[in-house]
Amino acid sequence: MPTLEIRDLHVSVETKEGPKPILRGVDLTIASGETHAIMGPNGSGKSTLASALAGHPKYTVTSGTATLDGEDLLTMTVDQRARAGLFLAMQYPVEVSGVSVANFLRTAKTAISGEAPKLRTWGKEVKGAMENLRMDPAFAERSVNEGFSGGEKKRHEILQMELFKPRFAILDETDSGLDVDALRVVSEGVNRAKEETDIGILLITHYTRILRYIKPDFVHVFVDGKIAEEGGSELADRLEEEGYDKYLGANKTVSA
Amino acid sequence: MTLTTDHTRAVADGAHTHGAVKPQGSRAERRTSFSLEDIPIPNGREEEWRFSPADRLQPLFQADLGTSGVTVEVSAAPEVVVETVARDDARLGTAGKPGDRTAVTAWNAFEQATIVTIPKEAVASEVTSVRLTGVSKDATAAHVLVRAERHSEAVVVLDHDGSGTLAETVEIVVEDGAHLTVVSVQDWAAGAVHASSHRARLGRDAKLKHVVVTFGGDVVRVTPDTEFTATGGEVEMVGLYFADTDQHQEHRLFVDHAVPDCKSRVTYKGALQGSGAHTVWVGDVLIRAAAENTDTYELNRNLVLSDGARADSVPNLEIETGEIAGAGHASATGRFDDEQLFYLQARGIPEIEARRLVVRGFFAELIHEIGVPEVEERLLASIEAELEKSMSVITGAPTA
């Protein structure tokens, strides 16, 4: 069974004062079909994990490994990782002026699957997926993320996840900034992907709210660059009650 | 990082300008003259030269320009009349006076001019092409006049290629009711130095689409001036440029709204890559007191693709009457940044293709506005060629 395996991962970020370590030994294994939630306070390194796995140039892996189905992700370029089956739904999707959503989706799908999608079926597929996410068809002609509301950006990220059919998806605070309706629509999209494919999901969130719609199999509490505690979905319930204070109290080095 | 100004509804507050240095007085006060004595060799600190590499332009500041450095070939539509005339032809020099040193040296040195005339009420069935090819380094003057007589319609494309050192005048006369498109493509080989003064004069209800495309050459400086002489005139000025390592590309426009009920639209977009790539865009629009019901908007956008490139963008809007239909400008310079590249690559798109997508997207709408399919196709091909170079900038490999 395909797995995304992270072993003793250390990552630092370049700052003016030199490299600053953020991840301090992350161990995590996600199998196909599983949903893992990573929760933690601001500044604990959750988003760094997401970006580092996708290969953002800002982050340097100083030690450890990350493999997708046994293949070394860390030696791959960003686009190679995506073609290997990794998808990152970004917290802050970037605007690409003058490039229509339709053109972007087709270009990316072609790059990922190695051949252009069949014109007729692809058109239907895009249209259907947009309908499911309650996106106006006119959306396809707009420039990528340009002038999109926060909710539209996140729907567009999930739209891509549904269309590109990755083997593993990292959702980096996809829930933040969404109202209840948008949260429900986006969560339905994630659940559809889970039903239709054997996707493994790493759901990064600050809040427990999204976990009412997307049931995690495992919950990991992230503090100060590594996993402090692990459990099932009951751990999320406890965090809902108690917050992160307990972890922060034990660990004064957490920065905002 | 993005620098933006957006004044979509500017008000009549006199001089309205953005830039590091405030221009000296009104654009209306700038000296124009046919006489060399009136416009001396600049020292480089003057408002109109402050962004320019004056040292590299020196040969074109001299009064003794030759005429042998470029050849001119014309391939005309059957409806169009092409003549080569001596400098004393009365039709020359009717579209305004030179406004800077290279314009005045060009005017005083040319011996023969090419006149392209679209006779009255003629509609050209195909594109007329004027090709200026640089054949030597000798500093040279050239003069082209495009005359669209009343109610005629045509597309005229000026191409500049080879390598040369050229001070050029392009006069454009659009008579009453005529519709003219003039495209000037600067696709010089390396080493070329080119200063070109475009001076356009529009009659009543005349329409001019003026397109400037600059890709090649070491230093290219184009200064299109447009003057409305009667009501109902309309000008659309479109520019596209792509500067590489150590190229200087400068476009300075002046739209003179001297009469009521005229409309101007200016849209210039440029991309830059490589160290020492420098582009300058200055858009001066003057709405004189008499020019009531003027409608004007100008926009400049720059896309910086790599470190070490510099884009200067200075829109200036002077409004001397409150009775206008609309006046505005916008300027923005942005970078193709790591975040954009990361986003596209994270969708499986390789780096070269990601850059292509972004640059094509940046220029797409503008290219569409040109409305001349032959030119559009060539532009797309030229942009692709520039992008091939951009990969060598990234990887450090030499260009093919």
PDB file of N, CA, C and O in Angstrom, chain A residues 70-101:
ATOM      1  N   GLY A  70       8.195   4.872  -1.127  1.00  0.00           N
ATOM      2  CA  GLY A  70       9.582   4.429  -1.178  1.00  0.00           C
ATOM      3  C   GLY A  70      10.511   5.337  -1.958  1.00  0.00           C
ATOM      4  O   GLY A  70      11.733   5.211  -1.879  1.00  0.00           O
ATOM      5  N   GLU A  71       9.941   6.267  -2.717  1.00  0.00           N
ATOM      6  CA  GLU A  71      10.791   7.177  -3.502  1.00  0.00           C
ATOM      7  C   GLU A  71      11.137   8.415  -2.700  1.00  0.00           C
ATOM      8  O   GLU A  71      10.291   8.983  -2.025  1.00  0.00           O
ATOM      9  N   ASP A  72      12.397   8.816  -2.812  1.00  0.00           N
ATOM     10  CA  ASP A  72      12.896   9.954  -2.043  1.00  0.00           C
ATOM     11  C   ASP A  72      12.295  11.262  -2.566  1.00  0.00           C
ATOM     12  O   ASP A  72      12.627  11.722  -3.661  1.00  0.00           O
ATOM     13  N   LEU A  73      11.425  11.869  -1.799  1.00  0.00           N
ATOM     14  CA  LEU A  73      10.818  13.140  -2.218  1.00  0.00           C
ATOM     15  C   LEU A  73      11.831  14.275  -2.194  1.00  0.00           C
ATOM     16  O   LEU A  73      11.781  15.184  -3.015  1.00  0.00           O
ATOM     17  N   LEU A  74      12.747  14.215  -1.235  1.00  0.00           N
ATOM     18  CA  LEU A  74      13.590  15.380  -0.968  1.00  0.00           C
ATOM     19  C   LEU A  74      14.575  15.695  -2.086  1.00  0.00           C
ATOM     20  O   LEU A  74      15.044  16.822  -2.195  1.00  0.00           O
ATOM     21  N   THR A  75      14.886  14.710  -2.920  1.00  0.00           N
ATOM     22  CA  THR A  75      15.790  14.992  -4.040  1.00  0.00           C
ATOM     23  C   THR A  75      15.023  15.449  -5.283  1.00  0.00           C
ATOM     24  O   THR A  75      15.618  15.804  -6.283  1.00  0.00           O
ATOM     25  N   MET A  76      13.710  15.454  -5.200  1.00  0.00           N
ATOM     26  CA  MET A  76      12.905  15.850  -6.373  1.00  0.00           C
ATOM     27  C   MET A  76      12.690  17.356  -6.391  1.00  0.00           C
ATOM     28  O   MET A  76      12.646  18.003  -5.347  1.00  0.00           O
ATOM     29  N   THR A  77      12.508  17.912  -7.603  1.00  0.00           N
ATOM     30  CA  THR A  77      12.088  19.312  -7.713  1.00  0.00           C
ATOM     31  C   THR A  77      10.618  19.416  -7.312  1.00  0.00           C
ATOM     32  O   THR A  77       9.930  18.394  -7.173  1.00  0.00           O
ATOM     33  N   VAL A  78      10.172  20.636  -7.152  1.00  0.00           N
ATOM     34  CA  VAL A  78       8.779  20.852  -6.719  1.00  0.00           C
ATOM     35  C   VAL A  78       7.799  20.188  -7.687  1.00  0.00           C
ATOM     36  O   VAL A  78       6.858  19.497  -7.272  1.00  0.00           O
ATOM     37  N   ASP A  79       8.037  20.382  -8.983  1.00  0.00           N
ATOM     38  CA  ASP A  79       7.096  19.822  -9.961  1.00  0.00           C
ATOM     39  C   ASP A  79       7.179  18.302 -10.020  1.00  0.00           C
ATOM     40  O   ASP A  79       6.178  17.625 -10.260  1.00  0.00           O
ATOM     41  N   GLN A  80       8.375  17.773  -9.791  1.00  0.00           N
ATOM     42  CA  GLN A  80       8.496  16.302  -9.762  1.00  0.00           C
ATOM     43  C   GLN A  80       7.696  15.706  -8.611  1.00  0.00           C
ATOM     44  O   GLN A  80       7.068  14.655  -8.747  1.00  0.00           O
ATOM     45  N   ARG A  81       7.720  16.383  -7.483  1.00  0.00           N
ATOM     46  CA  ARG A  81       6.952  15.894  -6.325  1.00  0.00           C
ATOM     47  C   ARG A  81       5.462  15.848  -6.656  1.00  0.00           C
ATOM     48  O   ARG A  81       4.759  14.907  -6.305  1.00  0.00           O
ATOM     49  N   ALA A  82       4.999  16.905  -7.338  1.00  0.00           N
ATOM     50  CA  ALA A  82       3.576  16.947  -7.704  1.00  0.00           C
ATOM     51  C   ALA A  82       3.250  15.811  -8.665  1.00  0.00           C
ATOM     52  O   ALA A  82       2.215  15.160  -8.551  1.00  0.00           O
ATOM     53  N   ARG A  83       4.157  15.578  -9.620  1.00  0.00           N
ATOM     54  CA  ARG A  83       3.900  14.511 -10.592  1.00  0.00           C
ATOM     55  C   ARG A  83       4.003  13.130  -9.954  1.00  0.00           C
ATOM     56  O   ARG A  83       3.408  12.165 -10.422  1.00  0.00           O
ATOM     57  N   ALA A  84       4.766  13.051  -8.835  1.00  0.00           N
ATOM     58  CA  ALA A  84       4.848  11.771  -8.113  1.00  0.00           C
ATOM     59  C   ALA A  84       3.562  11.491  -7.327  1.00  0.00           C
ATOM     60  O   ALA A  84       3.380  10.395  -6.813  1.00  0.00           O
ATOM     61  N   GLY A  85       2.690  12.502  -7.215  1.00  0.00           N
ATOM     62  CA  GLY A  85       1.400  12.239  -6.570  1.00  0.00           C
ATOM     63  C   GLY A  85       1.153  13.020  -5.300  1.00  0.00           C
ATOM     64  O   GLY A  85       0.228  12.731  -4.552  1.00  0.00           O
ATOM     65  N   LEU A  86       1.998  14.055  -5.051  1.00  0.00           N
ATOM     66  CA  LEU A  86       1.808  14.867  -3.852  1.00  0.00           C
ATOM     67  C   LEU A  86       1.085  16.159  -4.215  1.00  0.00           C
ATOM     68  O   LEU A  86       1.419  16.808  -5.202  1.00  0.00           O
ATOM     69  N   PHE A  87       0.098  16.520  -3.424  1.00  0.00           N
ATOM     70  CA  PHE A  87      -0.638  17.759  -3.672  1.00  0.00           C
ATOM     71  C   PHE A  87      -0.651  18.595  -2.398  1.00  0.00           C
ATOM     72  O   PHE A  87      -0.849  18.070  -1.313  1.00  0.00           O
ATOM     73  N   LEU A  88      -0.410  19.895  -2.572  1.00  0.00           N
ATOM     74  CA  LEU A  88      -0.492  20.807  -1.432  1.00  0.00           C
ATOM     75  C   LEU A  88      -1.577  21.841  -1.697  1.00  0.00           C
ATOM     76  O   LEU A  88      -1.479  22.637  -2.631  1.00  0.00           O
ATOM     77  N   ALA A  89      -2.641  21.805  -0.893  1.00  0.00           N
ATOM     78  CA  ALA A  89      -3.650  22.870  -0.941  1.00  0.00           C
ATOM     79  C   ALA A  89      -3.116  23.995  -0.077  1.00  0.00           C
ATOM     80  O   ALA A  89      -2.910  23.822   1.117  1.00  0.00           O
ATOM     81  N   MET A  90      -2.845  25.137  -0.740  1.00  0.00           N
ATOM     82  CA  MET A  90      -2.075  26.157  -0.044  1.00  0.00           C
ATOM     83  C   MET A  90      -2.928  27.044   0.844  1.00  0.00           C
ATOM     84  O   MET A  90      -4.089  27.303   0.572  1.00  0.00           O
ATOM     85  N   GLN A  91      -2.260  27.538   1.870  1.00  0.00           N
ATOM     86  CA  GLN A  91      -2.919  28.455   2.795  1.00  0.00           C
ATOM     87  C   GLN A  91      -3.156  29.803   2.110  1.00  0.00           C
ATOM     88  O   GLN A  91      -4.193  30.409   2.284  1.00  0.00           O
ATOM     89  N   TYR A  92      -2.170  30.236   1.331  1.00  0.00           N
ATOM     90  CA  TYR A  92      -2.291  31.515   0.617  1.00  0.00           C
ATOM     91  C   TYR A  92      -2.034  31.315  -0.877  1.00  0.00           C
ATOM     92  O   TYR A  92      -0.937  31.578  -1.355  1.00  0.00           O
ATOM     93  N   PRO A  93      -3.046  30.860  -1.621  1.00  0.00           N
ATOM     94  CA  PRO A  93      -2.847  30.620  -3.060  1.00  0.00           C
ATOM     95  C   PRO A  93      -2.463  31.924  -3.778  1.00  0.00           C
ATOM     96  O   PRO A  93      -2.941  32.994  -3.421  1.00  0.00           O
ATOM     97  N   VAL A  94      -1.591  31.787  -4.777  1.00  0.00           N
ATOM     98  CA  VAL A  94      -0.971  32.943  -5.426  1.00  0.00           C
ATOM     99  C   VAL A  94      -1.734  33.322  -6.699  1.00  0.00           C
ATOM    100  O   VAL A  94      -2.214  32.464  -7.438  1.00  0.00           O
ATOM    101  N   GLU A  95      -1.811  34.614  -6.966  1.00  0.00           N
ATOM    102  CA  GLU A  95      -2.467  35.100  -8.190  1.00  0.00           C
ATOM    103  C   GLU A  95      -1.577  34.899  -9.412  1.00  0.00           C
ATOM    104  O   GLU A  95      -0.379  35.111  -9.342  1.00  0.00           O
ATOM    105  N   VAL A  96      -2.174  34.478 -10.510  1.00  0.00           N
ATOM    106  CA  VAL A  96      -1.441  34.410 -11.771  1.00  0.00           C
ATOM    107  C   VAL A  96      -2.251  35.184 -12.813  1.00  0.00           C
ATOM    108  O   VAL A  96      -3.203  34.671 -13.393  1.00  0.00           O
ATOM    109  N   SER A  97      -1.840  36.407 -13.031  1.00  0.00           N
ATOM    110  CA  SER A  97      -2.589  37.324 -13.869  1.00  0.00           C
ATOM    111  C   SER A  97      -2.580  36.898 -15.341  1.00  0.00           C
ATOM    112  O   SER A  97      -1.551  36.479 -15.859  1.00  0.00           O
ATOM    113  N   GLY A  98      -3.742  36.978 -15.980  1.00  0.00           N
ATOM    114  CA  GLY A  98      -3.805  36.707 -17.417  1.00  0.00           C
ATOM    115  C   GLY A  98      -3.861  35.227 -17.772  1.00  0.00           C
ATOM    116  O   GLY A  98      -3.951  34.871 -18.935  1.00  0.00           O
ATOM    117  N   VAL A  99      -3.761  34.342 -16.767  1.00  0.00           N
ATOM    118  CA  VAL A  99      -3.864  32.897 -17.025  1.00  0.00           C
ATOM    119  C   VAL A  99      -5.224  32.442 -16.490  1.00  0.00           C
ATOM    120  O   VAL A  99      -5.482  32.525 -15.296  1.00  0.00           O
ATOM    121  N   SER A 100      -6.077  31.975 -17.375  1.00  0.00           N
ATOM    122  CA  SER A 100      -7.419  31.591 -16.945  1.00  0.00           C
ATOM    123  C   SER A 100      -7.369  30.296 -16.140  1.00  0.00           C
ATOM    124  O   SER A 100      -6.475  29.467 -16.319  1.00  0.00           O
ATOM    125  N   VAL A 101      -8.354  30.153 -15.278  1.00  0.00           N
ATOM    126  CA  VAL A 101      -8.471  28.928 -14.484  1.00  0.00           C
ATOM    127  C   VAL A 101      -8.527  27.713 -15.413  1.00  0.00           C
ATOM    128  O   VAL A 101      -7.852  26.709 -15.187  1.00  0.00           O
TER     129      VAL A 101
END
